[in-house]
Every structure is written in structure tokens, then in C-alpha cells.
Amino acid sequence: MSRFAPPTTQVLKKFESHGDVLRRASGWSRSKVVPIHGLGANVGAVGGIVLEIVLTFSLVFVVYATAVDPKKGSIGIVAPLAIGFTVLVNHFIGVPYTGASMNPARSFGPAFATWDSTNHWIYWVGPLIGGALAGVVYEEVFLTPKTGHTPISDEF
């Protein structure tokens, strides 16, 4: 179902997670580490998860629509601009409430460096659900070949 090779995806995620941990844990930025993800005032765990689901869904959906879909043709520079603009808008919306993670690896590094895992699970559950939903919706609605109606029996 995925358009990305599973081994490649796993390797990239490991590099991303390890790189963020090493950067955050190094002496270079240890004294200035500030947790970048946390729930805002009056935002509960359920609200945080829902917002992270929506933010991640929108990002992954745009990635599918502009970079993954083979039917898109040659749109050149539009894909990175659309993806970047989506990240920008998602940050404007989400930073005051959850920090707008949209990526578990992006939340893991700061949590590891500060040894603060308060509500850290939200930044795994929300993006994983949002990304999975976006992938399934795009695959099933836009990438699945349209077939005609197949009758169950010859009587109808």
C-alpha cells in the first residue's frame, strides 16, 4: 500500500531520530535546551491528540498530493512550496496549543535531552494516527483505480 520502500523509510526515521538526539544531547546546545513541545494552557491530552492528528493529516495529505501521486505529472517546484507552506500554516495554528510536532522524531530529541517526557506520548499517538489516516484516505480515494460496478449475480 505504501509508495515508499519500508527499509528506506525505517533507515530514514532512524537517522532522523538519532541525529536529533545527538544534536540535542551534545554539549553544543545542552545549556540552552528548551522543551519545544508541550500542551498549552487549557489544552487537555485529548485536545492535543486531536490537534496533532489534524496537523499531521494535513501535512501528509499534501505530501501525497504533490510529491507521491504518480498522476500529478511534472509540477516541479510546487511540491516543496506546498509542503513548506503547509508546515508554516500548521505551525501558526498549532504552536500555541501543542507545539505543532507533526513528527514523533522531532519531539523525541528535545524530550530526551531535557529528560522531560511529560505528555510525550501525545506526540507519538497523534502524528502516527494522522499520518496513517492521511495515507489511507489518499490511497483509497485518489490513488485507487476506479472500476465499474460489478454485479453480484446475473439476475440484477
Short mmCIF file of N, CA and C in Angstrom, two decimals:
data_model
loop_
_atom_site.label_atom_id
_atom_site.label_comp_id
_atom_site.label_asym_id
_atom_site.label_seq_id
_atom_site.Cartn_x
_atom_site.Cartn_y
_atom_site.Cartn_z
N MET A 1 0.82 -1.19 0.00
CA MET A 1 0.00 0.00 0.00
C MET A 1 0.86 1.25 0.00
N SER A 2 2.03 1.17 0.59
CA SER A 2 2.89 2.35 0.68
C SER A 2 3.65 2.59 -0.61
N ARG A 3 3.90 3.85 -0.90
CA ARG A 3 4.68 4.21 -2.09
C ARG A 3 6.17 4.29 -1.76
N PHE A 4 6.51 4.18 -0.48
CA PHE A 4 7.90 4.24 -0.06
C PHE A 4 8.33 2.84 0.37
N ALA A 5 9.54 2.46 0.01
CA ALA A 5 10.04 1.15 0.39
C ALA A 5 10.22 1.10 1.90
N PRO A 6 9.65 0.11 2.58
CA PRO A 6 9.74 0.04 4.04
C PRO A 6 11.16 0.12 4.58
N PRO A 7 12.16 -0.59 4.00
CA PRO A 7 13.51 -0.46 4.55
C PRO A 7 14.04 0.97 4.46
N THR A 8 13.76 1.65 3.36
CA THR A 8 14.22 3.03 3.21
C THR A 8 13.57 3.92 4.25
N THR A 9 12.29 3.77 4.47
CA THR A 9 11.58 4.58 5.45
C THR A 9 12.14 4.34 6.84
N GLN A 10 12.40 3.09 7.18
CA GLN A 10 12.93 2.76 8.50
C GLN A 10 14.32 3.37 8.70
N VAL A 11 15.16 3.29 7.70
CA VAL A 11 16.51 3.86 7.80
C VAL A 11 16.43 5.37 7.98
N LEU A 12 15.60 6.03 7.18
CA LEU A 12 15.49 7.48 7.29
C LEU A 12 14.97 7.90 8.65
N LYS A 13 13.98 7.20 9.19
CA LYS A 13 13.45 7.53 10.51
C LYS A 13 14.51 7.33 11.59
N LYS A 14 15.32 6.27 11.47
CA LYS A 14 16.37 6.05 12.46
C LYS A 14 17.41 7.16 12.41
N PHE A 15 17.83 7.55 11.21
CA PHE A 15 18.79 8.64 11.10
C PHE A 15 18.22 9.94 11.67
N GLU A 16 16.96 10.20 11.38
CA GLU A 16 16.34 11.43 11.87
C GLU A 16 16.27 11.44 13.39
N SER A 17 15.83 10.34 13.98
CA SER A 17 15.72 10.25 15.44
C SER A 17 17.09 10.34 16.10
N HIS A 18 18.05 9.56 15.59
CA HIS A 18 19.38 9.56 16.19
C HIS A 18 20.07 10.91 16.02
N GLY A 19 19.90 11.52 14.87
CA GLY A 19 20.52 12.83 14.64
C GLY A 19 19.99 13.88 15.58
N ASP A 20 18.69 13.89 15.80
CA ASP A 20 18.12 14.87 16.71
C ASP A 20 18.57 14.61 18.14
N VAL A 21 18.62 13.35 18.54
CA VAL A 21 19.09 13.02 19.89
C VAL A 21 20.54 13.46 20.07
N LEU A 22 21.40 13.14 19.10
CA LEU A 22 22.81 13.52 19.22
C LEU A 22 23.00 15.04 19.26
N ARG A 23 22.26 15.73 18.42
CA ARG A 23 22.39 17.19 18.41
C ARG A 23 21.93 17.79 19.73
N ARG A 24 20.80 17.32 20.22
CA ARG A 24 20.26 17.87 21.47
C ARG A 24 21.09 17.46 22.68
N ALA A 25 21.66 16.27 22.65
CA ALA A 25 22.40 15.77 23.80
C ALA A 25 23.86 16.24 23.82
N SER A 26 24.32 16.80 22.73
CA SER A 26 25.71 17.24 22.68
C SER A 26 25.90 18.49 23.55
N GLY A 27 27.10 18.75 23.93
CA GLY A 27 27.40 19.93 24.73
C GLY A 27 27.11 21.23 24.00
N TRP A 28 27.00 21.15 22.69
CA TRP A 28 26.79 22.34 21.87
C TRP A 28 25.54 23.10 22.27
N SER A 29 24.46 22.38 22.57
CA SER A 29 23.22 23.08 22.87
C SER A 29 22.59 22.65 24.19
N ARG A 30 23.30 21.88 24.99
CA ARG A 30 22.71 21.35 26.21
C ARG A 30 22.29 22.44 27.18
N SER A 31 23.06 23.47 27.32
CA SER A 31 22.72 24.52 28.28
C SER A 31 21.55 25.38 27.81
N LYS A 32 21.25 25.33 26.53
CA LYS A 32 20.18 26.17 26.00
C LYS A 32 18.95 25.38 25.59
N VAL A 33 18.89 24.11 25.99
CA VAL A 33 17.76 23.28 25.57
C VAL A 33 16.49 23.75 26.27
N VAL A 34 15.50 24.03 25.48
CA VAL A 34 14.19 24.40 25.99
C VAL A 34 13.19 23.42 25.38
N PRO A 35 12.36 22.81 26.20
CA PRO A 35 11.38 21.91 25.61
C PRO A 35 10.50 22.65 24.61
N ILE A 36 10.39 22.12 23.41
CA ILE A 36 9.64 22.84 22.39
C ILE A 36 8.23 22.29 22.23
N HIS A 37 7.94 21.17 22.85
CA HIS A 37 6.61 20.60 22.73
C HIS A 37 6.00 20.42 24.11
N GLY A 38 4.85 20.96 24.26
CA GLY A 38 4.09 20.82 25.49
C GLY A 38 2.70 21.36 25.25
N LEU A 39 1.77 20.92 26.05
CA LEU A 39 0.40 21.37 25.88
C LEU A 39 0.24 22.78 26.42
N GLY A 40 -0.45 23.61 25.66
CA GLY A 40 -0.72 24.98 26.08
C GLY A 40 -1.74 25.02 27.20
N ALA A 41 -1.96 26.22 27.70
CA ALA A 41 -2.94 26.42 28.76
C ALA A 41 -4.32 25.98 28.27
N ASN A 42 -5.03 25.30 29.14
CA ASN A 42 -6.39 24.83 28.85
C ASN A 42 -6.47 23.83 27.69
N VAL A 43 -5.38 23.15 27.39
CA VAL A 43 -5.39 22.10 26.36
C VAL A 43 -5.15 20.77 27.06
N GLY A 44 -6.12 19.88 26.96
CA GLY A 44 -6.00 18.57 27.57
C GLY A 44 -5.34 17.58 26.63
N ALA A 45 -5.15 16.38 27.12
CA ALA A 45 -4.50 15.34 26.32
C ALA A 45 -5.31 15.01 25.07
N VAL A 46 -6.62 14.90 25.21
CA VAL A 46 -7.46 14.56 24.06
C VAL A 46 -7.41 15.68 23.02
N GLY A 47 -7.49 16.92 23.47
CA GLY A 47 -7.39 18.05 22.54
C GLY A 47 -6.04 18.08 21.84
N GLY A 48 -4.98 17.77 22.58
CA GLY A 48 -3.65 17.74 21.98
C GLY A 48 -3.52 16.65 20.93
N ILE A 49 -4.07 15.48 21.23
CA ILE A 49 -4.01 14.38 20.26
C ILE A 49 -4.81 14.73 19.01
N VAL A 50 -6.00 15.27 19.20
CA VAL A 50 -6.84 15.62 18.04
C VAL A 50 -6.15 16.66 17.18
N LEU A 51 -5.55 17.68 17.80
CA LEU A 51 -4.86 18.71 17.01
C LEU A 51 -3.67 18.12 16.27
N GLU A 52 -2.89 17.28 16.92
CA GLU A 52 -1.75 16.65 16.26
C GLU A 52 -2.20 15.73 15.12
N ILE A 53 -3.33 15.06 15.29
CA ILE A 53 -3.88 14.24 14.21
C ILE A 53 -4.22 15.11 13.01
N VAL A 54 -4.92 16.22 13.26
CA VAL A 54 -5.33 17.11 12.17
C VAL A 54 -4.12 17.73 11.48
N LEU A 55 -3.14 18.21 12.25
CA LEU A 55 -1.95 18.84 11.67
C LEU A 55 -1.17 17.84 10.83
N THR A 56 -0.95 16.65 11.37
CA THR A 56 -0.19 15.64 10.64
C THR A 56 -0.95 15.14 9.42
N PHE A 57 -2.26 14.98 9.56
CA PHE A 57 -3.08 14.58 8.42
C PHE A 57 -2.91 15.57 7.27
N SER A 58 -3.02 16.86 7.57
CA SER A 58 -2.91 17.86 6.50
C SER A 58 -1.54 17.83 5.85
N LEU A 59 -0.49 17.66 6.64
CA LEU A 59 0.86 17.63 6.08
C LEU A 59 1.07 16.40 5.19
N VAL A 60 0.73 15.24 5.69
CA VAL A 60 0.93 14.01 4.91
C VAL A 60 0.04 14.00 3.67
N PHE A 61 -1.16 14.52 3.78
CA PHE A 61 -2.05 14.59 2.62
C PHE A 61 -1.44 15.47 1.53
N VAL A 62 -0.87 16.61 1.91
CA VAL A 62 -0.23 17.49 0.92
C VAL A 62 1.00 16.82 0.32
N VAL A 63 1.77 16.09 1.12
CA VAL A 63 2.92 15.37 0.58
C VAL A 63 2.46 14.35 -0.45
N TYR A 64 1.43 13.60 -0.14
CA TYR A 64 0.89 12.64 -1.11
C TYR A 64 0.43 13.35 -2.37
N ALA A 65 -0.31 14.44 -2.22
CA ALA A 65 -0.90 15.12 -3.37
C ALA A 65 0.13 15.77 -4.27
N THR A 66 1.24 16.22 -3.72
CA THR A 66 2.21 16.97 -4.52
C THR A 66 3.48 16.21 -4.85
N ALA A 67 3.85 15.23 -4.04
CA ALA A 67 5.13 14.56 -4.25
C ALA A 67 5.01 13.06 -4.53
N VAL A 68 3.96 12.41 -4.05
CA VAL A 68 3.87 10.96 -4.15
C VAL A 68 2.97 10.50 -5.30
N ASP A 69 1.88 11.17 -5.51
CA ASP A 69 0.88 10.75 -6.50
C ASP A 69 1.49 10.71 -7.90
N PRO A 70 1.52 9.54 -8.53
CA PRO A 70 2.12 9.45 -9.87
C PRO A 70 1.28 10.15 -10.94
N LYS A 71 0.01 10.43 -10.67
CA LYS A 71 -0.86 11.09 -11.64
C LYS A 71 -0.68 12.61 -11.66
N LYS A 72 0.11 13.13 -10.76
CA LYS A 72 0.24 14.59 -10.65
C LYS A 72 0.99 15.20 -11.82
N GLY A 73 1.76 14.40 -12.53
CA GLY A 73 2.54 14.93 -13.65
C GLY A 73 3.78 15.65 -13.15
N SER A 74 4.30 16.52 -13.97
CA SER A 74 5.50 17.27 -13.59
C SER A 74 5.09 18.64 -13.07
N ILE A 75 5.08 18.78 -11.74
CA ILE A 75 4.70 20.06 -11.17
C ILE A 75 5.90 20.81 -10.59
N GLY A 76 7.09 20.24 -10.76
CA GLY A 76 8.33 20.92 -10.41
C GLY A 76 8.39 21.46 -9.00
N ILE A 77 8.51 22.78 -8.90
CA ILE A 77 8.76 23.44 -7.62
C ILE A 77 7.51 23.55 -6.74
N VAL A 78 6.37 23.19 -7.24
CA VAL A 78 5.14 23.33 -6.47
C VAL A 78 5.14 22.43 -5.24
N ALA A 79 5.65 21.21 -5.34
CA ALA A 79 5.63 20.28 -4.22
C ALA A 79 6.35 20.83 -2.99
N PRO A 80 7.62 21.25 -3.09
CA PRO A 80 8.28 21.76 -1.89
C PRO A 80 7.63 23.03 -1.36
N LEU A 81 7.12 23.87 -2.24
CA LEU A 81 6.45 25.08 -1.78
C LEU A 81 5.16 24.75 -1.05
N ALA A 82 4.38 23.83 -1.59
CA ALA A 82 3.12 23.45 -0.95
C ALA A 82 3.38 22.78 0.40
N ILE A 83 4.38 21.92 0.45
CA ILE A 83 4.71 21.23 1.71
C ILE A 83 5.22 22.24 2.74
N GLY A 84 6.11 23.12 2.33
CA GLY A 84 6.62 24.14 3.23
C GLY A 84 5.54 25.08 3.73
N PHE A 85 4.64 25.47 2.84
CA PHE A 85 3.54 26.35 3.24
C PHE A 85 2.62 25.64 4.23
N THR A 86 2.39 24.35 4.02
CA THR A 86 1.56 23.58 4.95
C THR A 86 2.20 23.51 6.33
N VAL A 87 3.51 23.29 6.38
CA VAL A 87 4.22 23.27 7.66
C VAL A 87 4.11 24.64 8.33
N LEU A 88 4.27 25.71 7.56
CA LEU A 88 4.18 27.07 8.11
C LEU A 88 2.80 27.33 8.70
N VAL A 89 1.75 27.04 7.95
CA VAL A 89 0.39 27.26 8.44
C VAL A 89 0.10 26.38 9.65
N ASN A 90 0.53 25.12 9.60
CA ASN A 90 0.33 24.23 10.75
C ASN A 90 1.02 24.76 11.99
N HIS A 91 2.19 25.36 11.83
CA HIS A 91 2.88 25.93 12.99
C HIS A 91 2.13 27.15 13.52
N PHE A 92 1.65 28.00 12.64
CA PHE A 92 0.87 29.15 13.10
C PHE A 92 -0.34 28.69 13.91
N ILE A 93 -0.97 27.62 13.47
CA ILE A 93 -2.15 27.11 14.15
C ILE A 93 -1.79 26.35 15.42
N GLY A 94 -0.81 25.46 15.34
CA GLY A 94 -0.57 24.51 16.42
C GLY A 94 0.41 24.87 17.50
N VAL A 95 1.35 25.76 17.24
CA VAL A 95 2.39 26.06 18.24
C VAL A 95 1.81 26.51 19.58
N PRO A 96 0.83 27.39 19.61
CA PRO A 96 0.32 27.81 20.92
C PRO A 96 -0.37 26.70 21.72
N TYR A 97 -0.81 25.66 21.04
CA TYR A 97 -1.58 24.62 21.71
C TYR A 97 -0.79 23.36 22.01
N THR A 98 0.02 22.89 21.05
CA THR A 98 0.78 21.65 21.26
C THR A 98 2.25 21.76 20.87
N GLY A 99 2.64 22.83 20.25
CA GLY A 99 3.99 22.94 19.73
C GLY A 99 4.08 22.49 18.28
N ALA A 100 3.00 21.97 17.74
CA ALA A 100 2.92 21.55 16.34
C ALA A 100 4.04 20.58 15.95
N SER A 101 4.07 19.44 16.59
CA SER A 101 5.12 18.47 16.31
C SER A 101 5.01 17.89 14.91
N MET A 102 3.93 17.21 14.61
CA MET A 102 3.68 16.56 13.32
C MET A 102 4.70 15.48 13.00
N ASN A 103 5.58 15.15 13.93
CA ASN A 103 6.65 14.19 13.66
C ASN A 103 7.20 13.68 15.00
N PRO A 104 7.00 12.41 15.32
CA PRO A 104 7.49 11.89 16.59
C PRO A 104 8.99 12.07 16.80
N ALA A 105 9.78 11.94 15.75
CA ALA A 105 11.23 12.10 15.89
C ALA A 105 11.59 13.52 16.30
N ARG A 106 10.83 14.48 15.85
CA ARG A 106 11.09 15.88 16.18
C ARG A 106 10.80 16.16 17.66
N SER A 107 9.92 15.40 18.26
CA SER A 107 9.61 15.56 19.68
C SER A 107 10.51 14.72 20.57
N PHE A 108 11.04 13.64 20.02
CA PHE A 108 11.85 12.73 20.83
C PHE A 108 13.17 13.35 21.27
N GLY A 109 13.85 14.05 20.37
CA GLY A 109 15.14 14.65 20.69
C GLY A 109 15.08 15.60 21.88
N PRO A 110 14.20 16.61 21.85
CA PRO A 110 14.10 17.52 22.99
C PRO A 110 13.67 16.82 24.28
N ALA A 111 12.77 15.85 24.18
CA ALA A 111 12.34 15.12 25.37
C ALA A 111 13.50 14.34 25.97
N PHE A 112 14.32 13.75 25.11
CA PHE A 112 15.49 13.00 25.57
C PHE A 112 16.52 13.94 26.19
N ALA A 113 16.78 15.05 25.54
CA ALA A 113 17.82 15.97 26.02
C ALA A 113 17.45 16.62 27.34
N THR A 114 16.18 16.88 27.56
CA THR A 114 15.76 17.53 28.80
C THR A 114 15.30 16.53 29.85
N TRP A 115 15.26 15.26 29.49
CA TRP A 115 14.75 14.21 30.36
C TRP A 115 13.34 14.54 30.85
N ASP A 116 12.55 15.15 29.99
CA ASP A 116 11.18 15.52 30.32
C ASP A 116 10.25 14.85 29.33
N SER A 117 9.59 13.80 29.78
CA SER A 117 8.69 13.09 28.88
C SER A 117 7.22 13.35 29.21
N THR A 118 6.95 14.49 29.84
CA THR A 118 5.58 14.85 30.16
C THR A 118 4.75 14.94 28.88
N ASN A 119 3.69 14.20 28.83
CA ASN A 119 2.78 14.17 27.67
C ASN A 119 3.48 13.80 26.36
N HIS A 120 4.65 13.19 26.45
CA HIS A 120 5.39 12.85 25.23
C HIS A 120 4.64 11.86 24.35
N TRP A 121 3.86 11.01 24.96
CA TRP A 121 3.09 10.01 24.21
C TRP A 121 2.14 10.67 23.21
N ILE A 122 1.67 11.87 23.51
CA ILE A 122 0.76 12.59 22.60
C ILE A 122 1.44 12.83 21.26
N TYR A 123 2.75 13.09 21.30
CA TYR A 123 3.49 13.41 20.08
C TYR A 123 3.90 12.17 19.30
N TRP A 124 3.53 11.01 19.79
CA TRP A 124 3.66 9.76 19.03
C TRP A 124 2.29 9.32 18.53
N VAL A 125 1.32 9.31 19.42
CA VAL A 125 -0.02 8.83 19.06
C VAL A 125 -0.66 9.72 17.99
N GLY A 126 -0.68 11.03 18.22
CA GLY A 126 -1.33 11.95 17.28
C GLY A 126 -0.74 11.89 15.87
N PRO A 127 0.57 12.10 15.71
CA PRO A 127 1.14 12.04 14.36
C PRO A 127 1.04 10.67 13.70
N LEU A 128 1.17 9.60 14.46
CA LEU A 128 1.06 8.28 13.84
C LEU A 128 -0.35 8.02 13.33
N ILE A 129 -1.36 8.42 14.10
CA ILE A 129 -2.74 8.26 13.64
C ILE A 129 -3.02 9.19 12.46
N GLY A 130 -2.61 10.45 12.57
CA GLY A 130 -2.85 11.42 11.50
C GLY A 130 -2.18 11.04 10.20
N GLY A 131 -0.93 10.59 10.28
CA GLY A 131 -0.21 10.18 9.08
C GLY A 131 -0.81 8.94 8.45
N ALA A 132 -1.19 7.98 9.29
CA ALA A 132 -1.80 6.75 8.77
C ALA A 132 -3.15 7.05 8.11
N LEU A 133 -3.95 7.89 8.75
CA LEU A 133 -5.25 8.26 8.17
C LEU A 133 -5.07 8.96 6.83
N ALA A 134 -4.14 9.89 6.76
CA ALA A 134 -3.91 10.62 5.50
C ALA A 134 -3.47 9.66 4.41
N GLY A 135 -2.57 8.75 4.74
CA GLY A 135 -2.11 7.78 3.74
C GLY A 135 -3.23 6.89 3.25
N VAL A 136 -4.03 6.39 4.17
CA VAL A 136 -5.14 5.51 3.78
C VAL A 136 -6.17 6.28 2.97
N VAL A 137 -6.54 7.48 3.42
CA VAL A 137 -7.54 8.27 2.69
C VAL A 137 -7.05 8.59 1.29
N TYR A 138 -5.80 9.05 1.17
CA TYR A 138 -5.31 9.41 -0.16
C TYR A 138 -5.21 8.18 -1.06
N GLU A 139 -4.70 7.10 -0.50
CA GLU A 139 -4.58 5.86 -1.29
C GLU A 139 -5.94 5.38 -1.77
N GLU A 140 -6.91 5.35 -0.87
CA GLU A 140 -8.21 4.78 -1.20
C GLU A 140 -9.07 5.71 -2.06
N VAL A 141 -8.97 7.01 -1.85
CA VAL A 141 -9.84 7.95 -2.57
C VAL A 141 -9.22 8.40 -3.89
N PHE A 142 -7.93 8.68 -3.89
CA PHE A 142 -7.32 9.29 -5.07
C PHE A 142 -6.42 8.36 -5.89
N LEU A 143 -5.80 7.38 -5.26
CA LEU A 143 -4.86 6.53 -5.98
C LEU A 143 -5.43 5.19 -6.42
N THR A 144 -6.52 4.77 -5.83
CA THR A 144 -7.13 3.50 -6.20
C THR A 144 -7.77 3.64 -7.58
N PRO A 145 -7.45 2.72 -8.48
CA PRO A 145 -8.07 2.80 -9.81
C PRO A 145 -9.59 2.65 -9.69
N LYS A 146 -10.29 3.49 -10.42
CA LYS A 146 -11.75 3.44 -10.41
C LYS A 146 -12.21 2.29 -11.30
N THR A 147 -13.04 1.45 -10.75
CA THR A 147 -13.58 0.34 -11.52
C THR A 147 -15.09 0.48 -11.58
N GLY A 148 -15.66 -0.09 -12.59
CA GLY A 148 -17.11 -0.04 -12.73
C GLY A 148 -17.79 -0.95 -11.73
N HIS A 149 -19.09 -0.83 -11.65
CA HIS A 149 -19.89 -1.66 -10.76
C HIS A 149 -19.88 -3.10 -11.25
N THR A 150 -19.58 -4.01 -10.35
CA THR A 150 -19.60 -5.43 -10.68
C THR A 150 -20.80 -6.06 -9.98
N PRO A 151 -21.79 -6.53 -10.75
CA PRO A 151 -22.97 -7.13 -10.11
C PRO A 151 -22.61 -8.42 -9.39
N ILE A 152 -23.31 -8.67 -8.30
CA ILE A 152 -23.08 -9.88 -7.52
C ILE A 152 -23.62 -11.09 -8.26
N SER A 153 -24.75 -10.92 -8.93
CA SER A 153 -25.31 -12.04 -9.70
C SER A 153 -25.85 -11.51 -11.02
N ASP A 154 -26.15 -12.43 -11.92
CA ASP A 154 -26.66 -12.05 -13.24
C ASP A 154 -28.12 -11.63 -13.21
N GLU A 155 -28.82 -11.87 -12.11
CA GLU A 155 -30.24 -11.57 -12.02
C GLU A 155 -30.53 -10.08 -11.95
N PHE A 156 -29.60 -9.28 -11.57
CA PHE A 156 -29.88 -7.85 -11.38
C PHE A 156 -29.29 -7.02 -12.47
#
